[in-house]
PDB file of C-alpha atoms in Angstrom:
ATOM      1  CA  MET A   1     237.101 115.597  53.071  1.00  0.00           C
ATOM      2  CA  ALA A   2     239.841 115.815  55.287  1.00  0.00           C
ATOM      3  CA  PRO A   3     240.358 119.124  57.289  1.00  0.00           C
ATOM      4  CA  ALA A   4     242.127 122.200  56.126  1.00  0.00           C
ATOM      5  CA  SER A   5     244.535 121.969  59.408  1.00  0.00           C
ATOM      6  CA  PHE A   6     244.679 119.118  62.503  1.00  0.00           C
ATOM      7  CA  HIS A   7     244.606 120.597  65.953  1.00  0.00           C
ATOM      8  CA  PRO A   8     245.772 117.888  68.529  1.00  0.00           C
ATOM      9  CA  ILE A   9     244.432 117.693  72.281  1.00  0.00           C
ATOM     10  CA  SER A  10     247.939 118.923  73.040  1.00  0.00           C
ATOM     11  CA  ASN A  11     251.595 118.692  71.528  1.00  0.00           C
ATOM     12  CA  THR A  12     253.408 116.959  74.560  1.00  0.00           C
ATOM     13  CA  VAL A  13     254.286 113.315  73.997  1.00  0.00           C
ATOM     14  CA  CYS A  14     256.603 110.959  76.057  1.00  0.00           C
ATOM     15  CA  VAL A  15     259.570 109.033  74.928  1.00  0.00           C
ATOM     16  CA  MET A  16     260.081 106.386  76.719  1.00  0.00           C
ATOM     17  CA  ASP A  17     264.350 105.597  77.401  1.00  0.00           C
ATOM     18  CA  ALA A  18     264.394 108.822  75.997  1.00  0.00           C
ATOM     19  CA  ALA A  19     268.280 108.111  77.212  1.00  0.00           C
ATOM     20  CA  GLY A  20     269.052 105.462  75.154  1.00  0.00           C
ATOM     21  CA  ASN A  21     270.533 105.999  71.379  1.00  0.00           C
ATOM     22  CA  LEU A  22     267.428 106.622  69.349  1.00  0.00           C
ATOM     23  CA  GLY A  23     265.436 107.977  72.291  1.00  0.00           C
ATOM     24  CA  LEU A  24     267.920 110.522  72.676  1.00  0.00           C
ATOM     25  CA  SER A  25     267.918 111.335  68.641  1.00  0.00           C
ATOM     26  CA  LEU A  26     264.067 111.282  68.452  1.00  0.00           C
ATOM     27  CA  VAL A  27     263.226 113.660  71.546  1.00  0.00           C
ATOM     28  CA  GLU A  28     266.397 116.010  69.590  1.00  0.00           C
ATOM     29  CA  ARG A  29     263.916 115.991  66.683  1.00  0.00           C
ATOM     30  CA  LEU A  30     260.505 116.418  68.606  1.00  0.00           C
ATOM     31  CA  LEU A  31     262.075 119.523  70.295  1.00  0.00           C
ATOM     32  CA  GLN A  32     262.856 121.089  66.886  1.00  0.00           C
ATOM     33  CA  ARG A  33     259.476 119.970  65.965  1.00  0.00           C
ATOM     34  CA  GLY A  34     258.032 122.520  69.110  1.00  0.00           C
ATOM     35  CA  TYR A  35     256.630 119.555  70.866  1.00  0.00           C
ATOM     36  CA  THR A  36     256.775 119.407  74.597  1.00  0.00           C
ATOM     37  CA  VAL A  37     258.459 115.948  75.602  1.00  0.00           C
ATOM     38  CA  HIS A  38     258.081 114.154  78.566  1.00  0.00           C
ATOM     39  CA  ALA A  39     261.624 112.284  78.437  1.00  0.00           C
ATOM     40  CA  ALA A  40     261.426 109.134  80.487  1.00  0.00           C
ATOM     41  CA  VAL A  41     264.640 107.368  81.903  1.00  0.00           C
ATOM     42  CA  GLN A  42     265.137 104.419  83.669  1.00  0.00           C
ATOM     43  CA  ASN A  43     267.759 105.400  86.426  1.00  0.00           C
ATOM     44  CA  HIS A  44     269.212 108.737  87.256  1.00  0.00           C
ATOM     45  CA  ASN A  45     272.698 108.342  85.570  1.00  0.00           C
ATOM     46  CA  CYS A  46     270.970 108.389  82.277  1.00  0.00           C
ATOM     47  CA  GLU A  47     269.853 111.998  83.080  1.00  0.00           C
ATOM     48  CA  SER A  48     273.394 113.404  81.894  1.00  0.00           C
ATOM     49  CA  GLN A  49     272.770 112.727  78.161  1.00  0.00           C
ATOM     50  CA  LEU A  50     269.699 114.772  78.211  1.00  0.00           C
ATOM     51  CA  ASN A  51     270.957 117.639  80.802  1.00  0.00           C
ATOM     52  CA  GLY A  52     272.355 119.357  77.616  1.00  0.00           C
ATOM     53  CA  LEU A  53     268.848 119.440  75.882  1.00  0.00           C
ATOM     54  CA  ALA A  54     267.145 120.317  79.225  1.00  0.00           C
ATOM     55  CA  ARG A  55     269.436 123.561  79.470  1.00  0.00           C
ATOM     56  CA  GLY A  56     267.305 126.674  79.240  1.00  0.00           C
ATOM     57  CA  ASN A  57     264.865 124.523  77.504  1.00  0.00           C
ATOM     58  CA  LYS A  58     261.366 124.563  79.233  1.00  0.00           C
ATOM     59  CA  LYS A  59     259.403 122.228  76.593  1.00  0.00           C
ATOM     60  CA  LEU A  60     261.340 118.830  78.086  1.00  0.00           C
ATOM     61  CA  LYS A  61     260.768 117.119  81.095  1.00  0.00           C
ATOM     62  CA  ILE A  62     262.769 114.353  82.360  1.00  0.00           C
ATOM     63  CA  PHE A  63     261.066 111.709  84.538  1.00  0.00           C
ATOM     64  CA  TYR A  64     262.190 108.662  85.959  1.00  0.00           C
ATOM     65  CA  ALA A  65     260.359 105.401  84.702  1.00  0.00           C
ATOM     66  CA  ASP A  66     260.510 101.961  85.915  1.00  0.00           C
ATOM     67  CA  PRO A  67     259.373  99.527  83.041  1.00  0.00           C
ATOM     68  CA  PHE A  68     257.794  97.229  85.486  1.00  0.00           C
ATOM     69  CA  ASP A  69     256.506 100.163  87.909  1.00  0.00           C
ATOM     70  CA  TYR A  70     253.264 101.306  86.655  1.00  0.00           C
ATOM     71  CA  LYS A  71     252.900 104.826  88.565  1.00  0.00           C
ATOM     72  CA  SER A  72     255.987 105.781  87.393  1.00  0.00           C
ATOM     73  CA  ILE A  73     255.059 105.217  83.801  1.00  0.00           C
ATOM     74  CA  ILE A  74     251.595 106.923  84.288  1.00  0.00           C
ATOM     75  CA  ASP A  75     253.457 109.979  85.985  1.00  0.00           C
ATOM     76  CA  ALA A  76     255.576 110.241  83.138  1.00  0.00           C
ATOM     77  CA  LEU A  77     252.037 109.557  80.562  1.00  0.00           C
ATOM     78  CA  ARG A  78     250.393 112.573  82.054  1.00  0.00           C
ATOM     79  CA  SER A  79     249.229 115.166  79.846  1.00  0.00           C
ATOM     80  CA  CYS A  80     250.673 113.385  76.796  1.00  0.00           C
ATOM     81  CA  SER A  81     248.698 112.873  73.824  1.00  0.00           C
ATOM     82  CA  GLY A  82     251.627 110.454  72.012  1.00  0.00           C
ATOM     83  CA  LEU A  83     253.882 107.674  73.149  1.00  0.00           C
ATOM     84  CA  PHE A  84     257.328 106.800  71.539  1.00  0.00           C
ATOM     85  CA  TYR A  85     258.017 103.391  73.559  1.00  0.00           C
ATOM     86  CA  THR A  86     261.834 102.674  72.890  1.00  0.00           C
ATOM     87  CA  PHE A  87     263.468 100.936  75.094  1.00  0.00           C
ATOM     88  CA  GLU A  88     266.794  99.093  74.771  1.00  0.00           C
ATOM     89  CA  PRO A  89     267.724  96.044  77.184  1.00  0.00           C
ATOM     90  CA  PRO A  90     269.981  97.724  80.077  1.00  0.00           C
ATOM     91  CA  GLU A  91     273.767  97.166  79.429  1.00  0.00           C
ATOM     92  CA  ASP A  92     273.784  94.722  82.656  1.00  0.00           C
ATOM     93  CA  GLN A  93     270.547  92.791  82.115  1.00  0.00           C
ATOM     94  CA  PRO A  94     270.894  92.099  78.325  1.00  0.00           C
ATOM     95  CA  THR A  95     267.059  90.539  78.136  1.00  0.00           C
ATOM     96  CA  TYR A  96     264.592  91.175  80.881  1.00  0.00           C
ATOM     97  CA  ASP A  97     263.478  87.437  80.800  1.00  0.00           C
ATOM     98  CA  VAL A  98     263.744  85.321  84.084  1.00  0.00           C
ATOM     99  CA  PRO A  99     265.874  82.257  83.342  1.00  0.00           C
TER     100      PRO A  99
END
């Protein structure tokens, strides 16, 4: 029999590439549902898209995470019980493959 209620370790989740189309929409939904969201963005230019959500919302924390920098990813994931990985290739580099 399934338990009557589920109590996760925490209601904090991380959204990688939170400033992308999918990521931004996901962050909005998670905040509406009461989650604390660690929004990871790839560069400082992306933060402006999240600033509107961050104003007055203590449940949104913005992190700068480079997909090739292990430490920055670990910092964004600290204390999270879930991860949503929504990376889209940057516009100036449509693929991460080296020619």
